[in-house]
């Protein structure tokens, strides 16, 4: 951080240490990834939106009409103001209350901010608020900057990046699609073979979570030509917690015991693009092997964390697959679309996922969603943000079990698939954590390691 920025921040809020055990993660701890995120990564993300809009000004005006010209300037100005507030640690402003459907949760955000102020005696700032809240608030502010306009209210500032992240993996996608179609059509449906394929797909799905554009600030890292199925065993040493067999046992038992009942599996999605493709691959396998009869995909209602999946991203991906020149990708796309058309797959849009709460607050603040999730036999939570919301962004002791860290959130059986990109984790022995720190001090924030961790009755 430059000296000019340091001088503009209330230094009383900053502590030159890591977050204590049991504390909320916060940018106020200089030796934390939260601090690095708020100081460096978040301003870069906002700057990227400003730069792309400035660079693509003519094409935006052409698409959204001449009246968008003035509003484009307004948006760029508001984004610049947001970046300034972020870099100088200003208090988090209340959202504007508008009539837009996309802003119907603004009052919820404002109440949350006021509750923090009432509790602490001072308004929350970027650095002293819980990291989870600060980071989510930034994306909520970006969303409102667009929704208050007339011409650009539907504009997704991250859409092109999401599309590009899929295009860069086209060769890998061809290979995986062939694998999925082959096992979907396989006549050997023995228990051992199904278990092997499910575990492979859970791991493929886990490593698909590496494609997180919010971690890289929006840059795309392609891995062309690598067959991820053949690489899976090489990555097993990086899976720190692996409950994939436990997940298989649950689903296999359920398919045997409930032959006349529909098994519902819920997938709370993370990134669009290649990761979403791997989510669909897993879902196709679950359907074709009768491990599930209905799958509900939960998406974000607004642009979120650069690459998070919205309904339009889900539809775009299937359309892209259906129109592919690669035969297996096209066949897989048709299969996915058929599941959507016959109602076996549904795309669920719930505002809770972009509200300020962590998941322990769902039962109280969104009881309908909690009850809906309770209908499922299994919820698959994808990615780092969902993991942080499960744990409440608390710096738990590493050996804490996941059930304890959920703090009462247990609508049904849960598994979380996460490549580790934030400095919190549970279910890990202190000895293993110490070993990892000796090897690589920043192992918790690189995305190199992953986990498949479950709470299953």
PDB file of N, CA and C in Angstrom, residues 334-347:
ATOM      1  N   UNK A 334     -27.394 -31.449 -25.967  1.00  0.00           N
ATOM      2  CA  UNK A 334     -28.776 -31.878 -26.222  1.00  0.00           C
ATOM      3  C   UNK A 334     -29.342 -32.617 -25.015  1.00  0.00           C
ATOM      4  N   UNK A 335     -28.515 -33.448 -24.402  1.00  0.00           N
ATOM      5  CA  UNK A 335     -28.951 -34.202 -23.222  1.00  0.00           C
ATOM      6  C   UNK A 335     -29.298 -33.245 -22.078  1.00  0.00           C
ATOM      7  N   UNK A 336     -28.431 -32.248 -21.858  1.00  0.00           N
ATOM      8  CA  UNK A 336     -28.684 -31.262 -20.801  1.00  0.00           C
ATOM      9  C   UNK A 336     -29.978 -30.499 -21.073  1.00  0.00           C
ATOM     10  N   UNK A 337     -30.174 -30.095 -22.330  1.00  0.00           N
ATOM     11  CA  UNK A 337     -31.378 -29.325 -22.668  1.00  0.00           C
ATOM     12  C   UNK A 337     -32.637 -30.171 -22.489  1.00  0.00           C
ATOM     13  N   UNK A 338     -32.563 -31.447 -22.813  1.00  0.00           N
ATOM     14  CA  UNK A 338     -33.718 -32.326 -22.619  1.00  0.00           C
ATOM     15  C   UNK A 338     -34.099 -32.414 -21.144  1.00  0.00           C
ATOM     16  N   UNK A 339     -33.106 -32.463 -20.268  1.00  0.00           N
ATOM     17  CA  UNK A 339     -33.405 -32.490 -18.834  1.00  0.00           C
ATOM     18  C   UNK A 339     -34.099 -31.201 -18.394  1.00  0.00           C
ATOM     19  N   UNK A 340     -33.677 -30.078 -18.959  1.00  0.00           N
ATOM     20  CA  UNK A 340     -34.330 -28.797 -18.643  1.00  0.00           C
ATOM     21  C   UNK A 340     -35.768 -28.808 -19.154  1.00  0.00           C
ATOM     22  N   UNK A 341     -35.956 -29.246 -20.393  1.00  0.00           N
ATOM     23  CA  UNK A 341     -37.283 -29.208 -21.015  1.00  0.00           C
ATOM     24  C   UNK A 341     -38.285 -30.111 -20.306  1.00  0.00           C
ATOM     25  N   UNK A 342     -37.821 -31.268 -19.834  1.00  0.00           N
ATOM     26  CA  UNK A 342     -38.775 -32.179 -19.185  1.00  0.00           C
ATOM     27  C   UNK A 342     -38.904 -31.945 -17.681  1.00  0.00           C
ATOM     28  N   UNK A 343     -38.220 -30.918 -17.178  1.00  0.00           N
ATOM     29  CA  UNK A 343     -38.375 -30.530 -15.781  1.00  0.00           C
ATOM     30  C   UNK A 343     -37.543 -31.319 -14.795  1.00  0.00           C
ATOM     31  N   UNK A 344     -36.698 -32.223 -15.286  1.00  0.00           N
ATOM     32  CA  UNK A 344     -35.847 -32.983 -14.362  1.00  0.00           C
ATOM     33  C   UNK A 344     -34.694 -32.133 -13.822  1.00  0.00           C
ATOM     34  N   UNK A 345     -34.286 -31.148 -14.601  1.00  0.00           N
ATOM     35  CA  UNK A 345     -33.348 -30.127 -14.136  1.00  0.00           C
ATOM     36  C   UNK A 345     -34.086 -28.804 -14.053  1.00  0.00           C
ATOM     37  N   UNK A 346     -33.864 -28.078 -12.988  1.00  0.00           N
ATOM     38  CA  UNK A 346     -34.429 -26.729 -12.886  1.00  0.00           C
ATOM     39  C   UNK A 346     -33.338 -25.745 -12.480  1.00  0.00           C
ATOM     40  N   UNK A 347     -33.490 -24.515 -12.950  1.00  0.00           N
ATOM     41  CA  UNK A 347     -32.563 -23.434 -12.611  1.00  0.00           C
ATOM     42  C   UNK A 347     -33.266 -22.556 -11.587  1.00  0.00           C
TER      43      UNK A 347
END
